[in-house]
Coordinates of C-alpha atoms and ligand atoms in Angstrom, one line a residue:
M79 CA 65.1 127.9 58.3
S80 CA 61.8 129.3 58.4
D81 CA 60.9 132.8 59.5
A82 CA 57.6 132.6 62.1
K83 CA 56.9 136.2 61.0
N84 CA 57.5 136.1 57.5
P85 CA 57.0 132.2 56.4
P86 CA 57.2 131.0 52.9
T87 CA 54.3 130.3 50.5
T88 CA 53.1 126.6 50.9
T89 CA 53.6 125.0 47.5
T90 CA 52.8 121.3 46.0
N91 CA 56.0 119.3 45.8
G92 CA 56.4 120.4 42.4
G93 CA 57.0 124.3 43.8
I94 CA 53.3 125.6 43.1
P95 CA 52.1 127.9 45.4
A96 CA 49.1 126.3 47.5
T97 CA 45.7 128.1 48.0
S98 CA 45.0 126.7 51.5
D99 CA 46.4 124.7 54.1
D100 CA 43.3 123.3 55.7
N101 CA 40.1 123.2 53.2
S102 CA 39.8 120.7 50.7
L103 CA 38.2 121.6 47.2
T104 CA 34.3 120.9 47.8
V105 CA 30.7 121.4 45.8
G106 CA 29.4 123.7 48.4
P107 CA 30.1 123.7 52.2
N108 CA 28.6 120.1 52.6
G109 CA 29.1 118.4 49.2
P110 CA 31.8 115.8 47.7
T111 CA 35.6 116.5 47.8
L112 CA 36.7 116.8 44.3
L113 CA 39.4 114.6 42.7
Q114 CA 40.6 117.8 40.8
D115 CA 42.0 119.3 43.9
T116 CA 44.9 117.8 42.9
Y117 CA 46.9 119.5 45.8
V118 CA 45.2 117.5 48.5
V119 CA 45.0 114.4 46.5
Q120 CA 49.0 114.5 46.4
K121 CA 49.5 115.0 50.0
M122 CA 47.5 112.0 51.1
Q123 CA 49.1 109.9 48.2
H124 CA 52.6 111.0 49.9
F125 CA 51.5 110.4 53.3
N126 CA 50.7 107.0 52.0
R127 CA 54.7 106.3 50.6
E128 CA 56.0 108.1 53.8
R129 CA 57.7 104.8 55.0
V130 CA 60.6 102.9 53.3
P131 CA 60.5 99.0 54.6
E132 CA 62.1 99.0 57.8
R133 CA 65.6 96.7 58.3
V134 CA 64.5 93.3 59.5
V135 CA 67.2 93.9 62.0
H136 CA 68.4 97.1 63.8
A137 CA 65.4 98.5 62.7
K138 CA 65.4 101.4 65.7
G139 CA 68.5 103.4 65.4
T140 CA 70.0 106.7 66.1
G141 CA 72.6 108.7 64.1
A142 CA 75.4 111.6 64.5
H143 CA 77.8 113.3 62.5
G144 CA 82.1 113.6 63.5
F145 CA 85.2 112.8 62.4
F146 CA 88.1 110.4 63.0
E147 CA 91.5 111.6 63.5
V148 CA 94.6 109.3 62.9
T149 CA 96.6 110.0 66.2
E150 CA 99.4 107.1 65.6
D151 CA 101.3 106.2 62.6
V152 CA 99.6 103.0 61.2
T153 CA 101.4 102.8 57.6
Q154 CA 103.6 100.0 58.9
W155 CA 100.6 97.5 58.9
T156 CA 98.2 99.2 56.0
S157 CA 98.0 101.6 53.1
A158 CA 94.7 103.1 53.6
S159 CA 94.8 106.8 52.7
F160 CA 92.5 108.0 55.2
L161 CA 94.9 106.3 57.8
S162 CA 98.0 107.7 56.0
E163 CA 99.3 110.0 58.2
V164 CA 99.0 111.2 62.3
G165 CA 96.2 114.5 62.2
K166 CA 94.2 113.5 59.3
K167 CA 90.9 113.8 59.6
T168 CA 88.2 112.0 57.8
P169 CA 84.4 112.9 58.1
M170 CA 82.0 110.2 59.5
F171 CA 78.5 109.2 60.2
A172 CA 77.5 106.7 63.0
R173 CA 74.2 104.6 63.6
F174 CA 73.6 102.8 66.8
S175 CA 70.5 100.5 67.1
T176 CA 69.0 98.1 69.0
V177 CA 68.8 94.5 67.1
A178 CA 65.7 92.7 67.4
G179 CA 63.3 95.8 68.3
E180 CA 60.7 97.3 65.5
L181 CA 61.4 100.7 64.6
G182 CA 58.9 102.4 67.5
S183 CA 60.4 100.1 69.7
A184 CA 61.9 101.3 73.2
D185 CA 65.8 102.0 73.7
T186 CA 66.8 100.3 77.1
V187 CA 65.8 96.9 76.5
R188 CA 68.4 94.0 76.7
D189 CA 70.0 93.6 73.3
P190 CA 73.5 93.9 71.7
R191 CA 73.5 97.5 69.9
G192 CA 74.6 98.1 66.2
F193 CA 77.6 100.1 66.1
A194 CA 77.7 101.1 62.4
L195 CA 80.3 103.7 61.2
K196 CA 80.9 105.3 57.5
F197 CA 84.1 106.6 57.2
Y198 CA 83.8 109.4 53.7
T199 CA 87.5 108.9 52.9
E200 CA 89.1 110.1 49.5
E201 CA 89.0 106.9 48.2
G202 CA 85.5 106.4 48.8
N203 CA 83.2 105.3 51.5
Y204 CA 84.3 102.7 53.8
D205 CA 81.9 101.1 56.3
L206 CA 82.3 99.4 59.5
V207 CA 79.4 97.6 60.9
G208 CA 80.1 96.2 64.0
N209 CA 78.3 95.9 67.5
N210 CA 78.8 96.7 71.1
T211 CA 80.1 92.8 71.6
P212 CA 83.1 91.9 70.4
V213 CA 82.0 88.4 69.7
F214 CA 78.3 86.9 68.1
F215 CA 75.9 84.4 68.7
I216 CA 76.7 82.3 65.8
R217 CA 79.8 81.9 63.4
D218 CA 78.1 80.8 59.7
A219 CA 75.9 83.3 58.2
S220 CA 74.0 80.1 56.8
K221 CA 72.2 80.4 60.6
F222 CA 71.2 84.3 60.6
L223 CA 68.0 83.6 59.2
D224 CA 67.0 80.9 61.9
F225 CA 68.9 82.9 64.7
I226 CA 66.8 86.6 63.8
H227 CA 63.6 84.4 63.8
S228 CA 64.3 83.0 67.2
Q229 CA 64.4 86.4 68.6
K230 CA 61.6 87.9 67.0
R231 CA 57.9 87.1 67.0
M232 CA 55.9 83.9 66.9
P233 CA 54.6 83.0 63.8
D234 CA 50.9 82.5 65.3
T235 CA 50.3 85.0 68.4
G236 CA 53.0 87.5 67.0
I237 CA 54.6 87.7 70.6
R238 CA 58.0 87.5 71.2
S239 CA 59.1 84.3 73.2
N240 CA 61.5 83.4 76.0
D241 CA 61.3 79.9 75.2
M242 CA 62.1 80.2 71.4
Q243 CA 65.2 82.5 72.4
W244 CA 66.5 79.6 74.8
D245 CA 65.4 76.6 72.7
F246 CA 67.7 78.1 69.8
W247 CA 70.5 79.1 72.1
T248 CA 70.8 76.0 73.8
L249 CA 70.7 73.8 70.9
K250 CA 73.7 76.1 69.7
P251 CA 76.1 76.5 72.3
E252 CA 78.6 78.3 70.2
S253 CA 76.2 81.4 71.2
A254 CA 77.4 81.2 75.0
H255 CA 79.9 83.4 74.9
Q256 CA 78.0 86.5 73.4
V257 CA 74.9 85.2 75.3
T258 CA 77.0 85.6 78.5
T259 CA 77.5 89.5 77.7
L260 CA 74.1 89.9 76.7
F261 CA 72.6 88.8 80.0
S262 CA 75.5 90.7 81.7
D263 CA 74.8 94.4 82.4
R264 CA 76.6 94.9 79.2
G265 CA 73.4 93.8 77.7
T266 CA 71.4 97.1 78.6
P267 CA 73.9 100.2 78.2
R268 CA 73.2 103.2 80.2
T269 CA 73.5 105.2 77.2
L270 CA 75.0 105.0 73.6
R271 CA 77.8 107.4 74.6
N272 CA 78.6 104.8 77.4
M273 CA 79.6 101.7 75.8
N274 CA 82.1 100.5 73.5
G275 CA 82.0 99.3 69.6
Y276 CA 83.9 96.3 68.1
S277 CA 84.3 95.3 64.6
S278 CA 84.1 91.7 66.1
H279 CA 84.9 90.4 62.8
T280 CA 88.3 90.1 61.9
Y281 CA 89.3 92.2 58.8
S282 CA 92.8 92.4 57.3
W283 CA 94.9 95.1 56.5
M284 CA 97.9 95.4 54.0
N285 CA 100.5 98.1 53.8
A286 CA 102.2 99.5 50.7
K287 CA 104.7 96.9 50.8
G288 CA 102.0 94.2 50.3
E289 CA 102.7 92.7 53.7
R290 CA 99.2 91.5 55.3
F291 CA 98.2 91.6 58.9
W292 CA 94.8 90.2 60.5
V293 CA 93.2 93.1 62.6
K294 CA 90.4 93.4 64.9
Y295 CA 88.7 97.2 65.5
H296 CA 87.9 98.0 69.1
F297 CA 86.4 101.6 69.9
K298 CA 86.6 102.3 73.6
T299 CA 84.4 104.8 74.8
V300 CA 86.2 107.8 76.0
Q301 CA 83.2 108.7 78.3
G302 CA 83.4 105.2 80.0
V303 CA 81.6 102.0 80.1
E304 CA 78.1 102.4 82.3
N305 CA 75.0 100.4 82.4
F306 CA 71.8 100.2 83.6
T307 CA 70.9 97.2 85.9
D308 CA 68.0 95.3 84.6
A309 CA 65.5 96.9 86.4
E310 CA 66.6 100.3 85.9
A311 CA 66.2 99.3 81.8
A312 CA 63.3 98.1 82.5
A313 CA 61.9 101.3 84.1
M314 CA 63.7 103.6 81.2
V315 CA 61.4 101.7 79.0
V316 CA 58.1 102.8 80.5
A317 CA 59.3 106.1 81.6
D318 CA 61.2 107.1 78.1
P319 CA 61.3 104.8 75.1
D320 CA 63.5 106.9 73.2
F321 CA 66.0 107.6 76.3
H322 CA 69.2 106.5 74.0
R323 CA 68.2 108.5 71.1
R324 CA 67.3 111.6 73.4
D325 CA 70.6 111.4 75.3
L326 CA 73.1 111.3 72.2
W327 CA 71.0 114.3 70.8
D328 CA 70.9 116.2 73.9
A329 CA 74.5 115.8 74.3
I330 CA 75.4 116.6 71.0
A331 CA 72.8 119.7 71.2
R332 CA 74.7 121.2 74.4
G333 CA 78.1 120.5 72.6
D334 CA 79.3 117.6 74.8
A335 CA 80.6 115.6 72.1
A336 CA 80.8 112.1 72.1
E337 CA 84.5 110.5 71.8
W338 CA 85.6 106.6 71.3
R339 CA 89.9 105.5 71.1
L340 CA 90.4 103.6 68.3
E341 CA 92.3 100.6 69.8
M342 CA 93.6 98.0 67.2
Q343 CA 94.8 94.0 67.7
I344 CA 97.1 93.3 65.3
M345 CA 98.1 89.5 64.2
P346 CA 100.8 89.4 61.8
F347 CA 99.6 86.9 58.7
E348 CA 101.4 83.8 59.2
E349 CA 100.2 83.6 62.8
A350 CA 96.7 82.9 62.2
A351 CA 97.3 79.2 60.8
D352 CA 98.8 78.0 64.5
Y353 CA 97.1 80.7 66.8
R354 CA 95.3 78.8 70.0
F355 CA 92.0 79.9 69.0
N356 CA 90.7 80.1 65.0
P357 CA 91.0 83.9 64.6
F358 CA 88.3 84.0 62.5
D359 CA 85.6 82.6 64.6
L360 CA 83.2 85.4 65.3
T361 CA 82.3 83.8 68.8
K362 CA 85.8 84.2 69.9
V363 CA 88.0 87.5 71.1
W364 CA 91.6 87.6 70.7
P365 CA 92.6 87.7 74.3
H366 CA 94.5 91.0 75.0
A367 CA 97.2 89.2 76.3
D368 CA 97.8 87.7 73.0
Y369 CA 97.3 90.8 70.9
P370 CA 97.7 94.1 73.2
P371 CA 95.4 96.6 71.8
I372 CA 97.2 99.6 70.1
T373 CA 95.7 103.3 70.0
I374 CA 95.6 104.4 66.7
G375 CA 93.2 107.3 66.5
R376 CA 89.9 109.0 67.7
M377 CA 86.4 108.8 66.9
V378 CA 84.6 112.1 67.8
L379 CA 80.5 112.6 67.2
N380 CA 79.5 116.6 67.1
A381 CA 76.7 117.2 65.0
N382 CA 73.2 115.9 65.3
P383 CA 71.4 115.1 61.8
E384 CA 69.3 117.8 60.6
N385 CA 66.5 115.3 59.4
H386 CA 66.1 111.8 61.0
F387 CA 64.5 110.3 57.9
A388 CA 66.9 111.5 55.3
E389 CA 70.1 110.8 57.6
V390 CA 69.1 107.8 60.1
E391 CA 67.0 105.9 58.5
Q392 CA 68.0 106.2 55.0
A393 CA 71.6 105.7 56.3
A394 CA 73.2 102.6 54.4
F395 CA 76.1 100.6 55.7
S396 CA 77.6 97.7 53.7
P397 CA 80.6 95.6 55.4
G398 CA 81.6 94.9 51.6
N399 CA 82.4 98.8 51.2
L400 CA 86.2 98.5 51.9
V401 CA 89.0 100.7 50.9
P402 CA 92.5 99.8 49.6
G403 CA 94.5 98.6 52.0
I404 CA 91.8 97.0 53.9
G405 CA 90.2 93.5 53.4
L406 CA 87.9 90.8 54.5
S407 CA 89.1 87.4 56.4
P408 CA 87.9 84.0 56.0
D409 CA 85.2 84.8 58.6
K410 CA 81.9 82.8 57.1
M411 CA 79.7 85.8 59.2
L412 CA 81.7 88.4 57.5
M413 CA 81.5 86.9 53.8
G414 CA 77.5 86.6 54.3
R415 CA 77.3 90.3 55.8
V416 CA 78.8 91.5 52.6
F417 CA 76.1 90.0 50.4
S418 CA 73.6 90.6 52.6
Y419 CA 73.5 94.4 53.8
H420 CA 73.9 96.0 50.0
D421 CA 71.0 93.7 48.8
T422 CA 68.9 94.8 52.2
H423 CA 69.5 98.5 50.9
L424 CA 68.7 97.6 47.2
H425 CA 65.4 96.2 48.4
R426 CA 64.9 98.8 51.0
I427 CA 65.3 102.3 49.5
G428 CA 66.4 101.2 45.9
A429 CA 68.8 100.9 43.5
N430 CA 70.1 104.1 43.8
Y431 CA 70.9 104.4 47.5
E432 CA 74.1 105.2 47.2
Q433 CA 73.3 108.6 45.2
L434 CA 71.3 109.8 48.6
P435 CA 73.7 112.9 50.2
I436 CA 74.2 110.4 53.1
N437 CA 75.6 107.6 51.7
S438 CA 77.4 109.4 48.7
A439 CA 80.8 109.3 48.8
K440 CA 82.7 112.6 48.9
S441 CA 85.0 111.2 46.6
P442 CA 84.6 111.2 42.7
V443 CA 82.6 108.3 41.7
H444 CA 83.0 107.0 38.0
T445 CA 81.0 103.8 37.5
Y446 CA 79.8 102.1 34.5
T447 CA 76.4 101.3 36.4
K448 CA 73.9 103.7 35.4
D449 CA 69.9 104.7 35.7
G450 CA 67.2 102.8 37.4
P451 CA 64.6 104.4 39.5
M452 CA 65.6 107.8 40.9
A453 CA 68.8 108.0 39.3
F454 CA 70.2 111.3 39.1
R455 CA 73.6 111.5 39.2
H456 CA 75.1 110.5 35.7
A457 CA 78.5 111.3 33.6
G458 CA 76.9 113.3 30.7
A459 CA 78.2 111.8 27.5
T460 CA 80.8 109.5 29.0
P461 CA 81.0 106.0 27.5
V462 CA 78.7 103.3 29.5
Y463 CA 80.9 100.6 28.7
A464 CA 84.6 99.1 29.2
P465 CA 87.0 98.8 27.4
N466 CA 86.0 101.8 25.0
S467 CA 88.0 104.3 23.2
Y468 CA 86.4 107.5 24.2
G469 CA 88.2 108.4 27.7
G470 CA 86.2 106.2 30.0
P471 CA 86.9 105.5 33.3
Q472 CA 90.0 102.6 33.9
A473 CA 90.2 100.2 36.9
D474 CA 93.4 100.8 38.4
A475 CA 95.2 97.2 39.6
S476 CA 97.3 98.9 42.2
K477 CA 94.1 99.6 44.1
E478 CA 93.4 96.0 45.3
I479 CA 92.0 95.2 48.3
P480 CA 94.2 92.6 50.6
M481 CA 93.2 88.9 49.9
W482 CA 94.2 85.6 51.1
W483 CA 95.3 82.2 49.7
V484 CA 93.3 79.1 50.1
E485 CA 94.8 75.7 48.9
A486 CA 92.8 73.5 46.3
A487 CA 90.3 71.9 48.1
E488 CA 86.8 70.0 47.4
I489 CA 83.9 72.1 47.6
G490 CA 81.9 71.2 50.8
R491 CA 80.1 72.4 53.8
Y492 CA 82.7 72.7 56.4
A493 CA 82.8 74.0 60.0
Y494 CA 85.4 76.2 61.1
E495 CA 88.6 74.3 61.8
L496 CA 89.1 73.9 65.4
H497 CA 92.6 75.4 66.9
A498 CA 94.4 74.0 70.2
E499 CA 92.0 75.7 72.7
D500 CA 88.9 76.2 70.6
D501 CA 85.6 75.3 72.0
D502 CA 82.3 77.1 72.9
F503 CA 82.4 77.7 76.7
G504 CA 85.9 78.6 77.2
Q505 CA 86.0 82.1 76.5
A506 CA 82.7 82.4 78.4
G507 CA 83.9 80.8 81.4
A508 CA 87.0 83.2 81.2
L509 CA 84.9 86.2 80.9
V510 CA 82.5 85.1 83.9
R511 CA 85.3 83.7 86.3
N512 CA 88.5 86.0 85.4
V513 CA 87.0 89.3 84.4
M514 CA 83.2 89.8 85.9
T515 CA 83.2 91.1 89.9
P516 CA 81.2 89.1 92.4
T517 CA 78.4 91.7 91.9
D518 CA 78.5 91.1 87.7
R519 CA 78.3 87.6 88.2
E520 CA 75.4 88.2 90.7
H521 CA 73.5 90.4 88.2
L522 CA 74.5 87.8 85.6
A523 CA 72.8 85.1 87.2
S524 CA 69.7 87.1 88.1
N525 CA 69.2 88.5 84.7
I526 CA 69.1 84.8 83.5
V527 CA 66.7 83.6 86.1
A528 CA 64.7 86.2 85.1
H529 CA 64.4 85.8 81.6
A530 CA 64.6 82.0 81.8
S531 CA 61.5 82.0 84.5
A532 CA 59.3 83.8 81.8
G533 CA 57.6 81.4 79.9
V534 CA 60.1 78.9 79.4
S535 CA 59.0 75.3 79.2
P536 CA 60.5 72.9 81.8
E537 CA 62.5 70.8 78.9
I538 CA 64.4 74.1 77.6
Q539 CA 64.7 75.3 81.5
A540 CA 66.9 72.2 82.1
R541 CA 68.9 72.7 79.2
V542 CA 69.3 76.5 80.2
I543 CA 70.9 75.1 83.4
T544 CA 73.1 72.6 81.4
Y545 CA 74.2 75.6 79.1
W546 CA 75.4 77.8 81.9
T547 CA 77.0 75.1 84.3
N548 CA 79.1 74.5 81.3
V549 CA 79.9 77.7 81.0
D550 CA 80.6 77.9 84.8
A551 CA 79.7 75.7 87.7
E552 CA 78.8 78.0 90.0
L553 CA 76.7 80.5 87.6
G554 CA 74.9 77.1 86.6
S555 CA 73.9 76.1 90.3
R556 CA 72.8 79.7 90.8
V557 CA 70.7 79.4 88.0
A558 CA 69.1 76.1 89.0
S559 CA 68.4 77.1 92.2
G560 CA 66.7 80.7 90.7
L561 CA 64.8 78.6 88.0
G562 CA 63.6 76.4 91.1
Y563 CA 66.0 73.5 91.1
G564 CA 68.1 72.8 93.8
N565 CA 70.5 70.5 92.1
P566 CA 71.8 71.2 88.1
A567 CA 72.9 67.8 88.0
S568 CA 69.4 66.3 88.9
K569 CA 67.4 68.6 86.7
A570 CA 69.6 68.7 84.0
A571 CA 69.5 64.9 83.7
Ligands
NDP700 P1 91.3 90.7 79.7 O1 91.5 91.0 81.2 O2 92.6 91.0 79.3 O3 90.3 91.5 79.3 C1 89.1 91.7 79.8 C2 88.2 92.9 78.9 O4 86.8 92.2 79.1 C3 88.4 93.9 79.3 O5 89.4 94.8 78.9 C4 87.4 94.8 78.9 O6 86.9 95.0 77.5 C5 86.1 93.7 79.1 N1 85.5 93.8 80.4 C6 85.7 94.0 81.5 N2 84.2 93.8 82.2 C7 83.5 93.6 81.7 C8 82.3 92.8 81.8 N3 81.6 93.1 83.1 N4 81.6 92.1 80.9 C9 82.2 91.9 79.6 N5 83.3 92.5 79.2 C10 83.8 93.2 79.9 O7 90.9 89.4 79.4 P2 91.1 88.7 77.9 O8 91.4 89.4 76.9 O9 92.4 87.5 78.0 O10 89.6 88.0 77.9 C11 88.8 87.4 78.5 C12 87.7 87.4 78.3 O11 87.1 89.0 78.3 C13 87.2 87.3 77.2 O12 86.6 85.9 77.3 C14 85.7 88.1 76.7 O13 84.7 87.4 77.2 C15 86.3 89.5 77.6 N6 86.7 90.3 76.5 C16 87.8 90.6 75.9 C17 88.1 90.9 74.9 C18 88.9 91.2 74.2 O14 89.2 91.6 72.8 N7 90.2 90.4 74.0 C19 86.9 92.4 74.6 C20 85.9 92.5 75.7 C21 85.7 91.3 76.4 P3 86.8 96.6 77.1 O15 88.0 97.0 77.2 O16 86.8 96.1 75.5 O17 85.8 96.8 77.6

């Protein structure tokens, strides 16, 4: 921290004392500015390079440091060392974000929220890149580009389009469950502290005996779920576009740490085959009654970043960062993300992004990758190839992440295998009918109507009505009358 009464001397980035903070070198008071003023030239050159490419999705984020603490013995399910004993604490960094908006966009718009977590464990960094919703819009990574394009901007006008969004959603009815959540008041959380986080994906855990389980993570806000109504969220866009960022920062700065309880749903490995829903389909939840959530720990965020760019903008998460005892599942979205996140950071930040302090493991790193732009971590004179005869690091076969088997099959473009109760609308309907209050349902209908009224063609509005009628007949007729059509059946026909 600088001392205002006794500030340090300004320097170049090379540490050389600067002569002036104000005046460029010129030939006399009215003469040309000189290129030999390397200090000023370098200031301008660096300014031109201040940005790294913003993320294509989840561009606007907010982060905080904290820790995870184990509160229940989970060794019967996983050998992950950071979960190995009750009371064990692991330092963490969390980044929350909106999805569709750009870097400077408003915080309170209707959107899912990213819920990205980095656990700095003693066996490397474990990243869990979730959302504040337990499901997602699509179930195969090959559709991700199409989905995101439909939520972003039109190619000609550069403007977002509700017509494009409803066109995509109604043509991909697997989106219905997530769109139901998005248009409920959970699509406009009051603060980042007042929302839950979900792995959404199914992952696998393996214990020391090699027994495997399928798991889902639920981070439940201890502050309680609180949402804005559509009108409150819209008003806050105008009043304070950085409201969520400010709220989290201010809370932590005043010593009001934010906390989430980690609850796990755990499915014995063999039960996946006959479960009533395909347990790897990201558009479905596992109903709590089938796999009751078990509380195993808590996440506490209690320290603000010192520098937003260094710690939040350059924070890089990848669901491929798994630690021994934790693995993937046959979720086709997850398998796509395992490739895509690391690839994004290589492009966005650079080949050595994992050397930056925010991304760097706090455990030893012994790797045969080397060099590249901005490399500064190295292992001195140790071997750069394996195998070698000179004491280079050696892999440890016991540190396997859990895997699953597949029967020999023909390579092909397969859809998910449908289990007994799989369809696109059933769980969305259950949410509307069995979970939502009458007020929730009212808000859901009016939120949909407001959005589908603005710039959506009559043809697509007809599909919107059919879509919601398939979720729930009563909701469908509310949407129909809100959009100005009395009878959904006549409009949808
Ligand atoms: P339950 O009645 O056991 O659980 C319903 C869950 O829905 C609640 O625990 C809560 O999850 C969440 N919820 C409560 N109010 C709302 C709301 N207004 N909008 C969105 N979610 C809300 O039912 P099931 O487990 O059988 O699931 C029924 C439906 O609930 C599912 O189809 C799904 O849409 C939704 N749901 C289910 C979750 C799950 O993992 N089983 C998780 C979240 C939603 P939470 O405590 O996580 O806030």
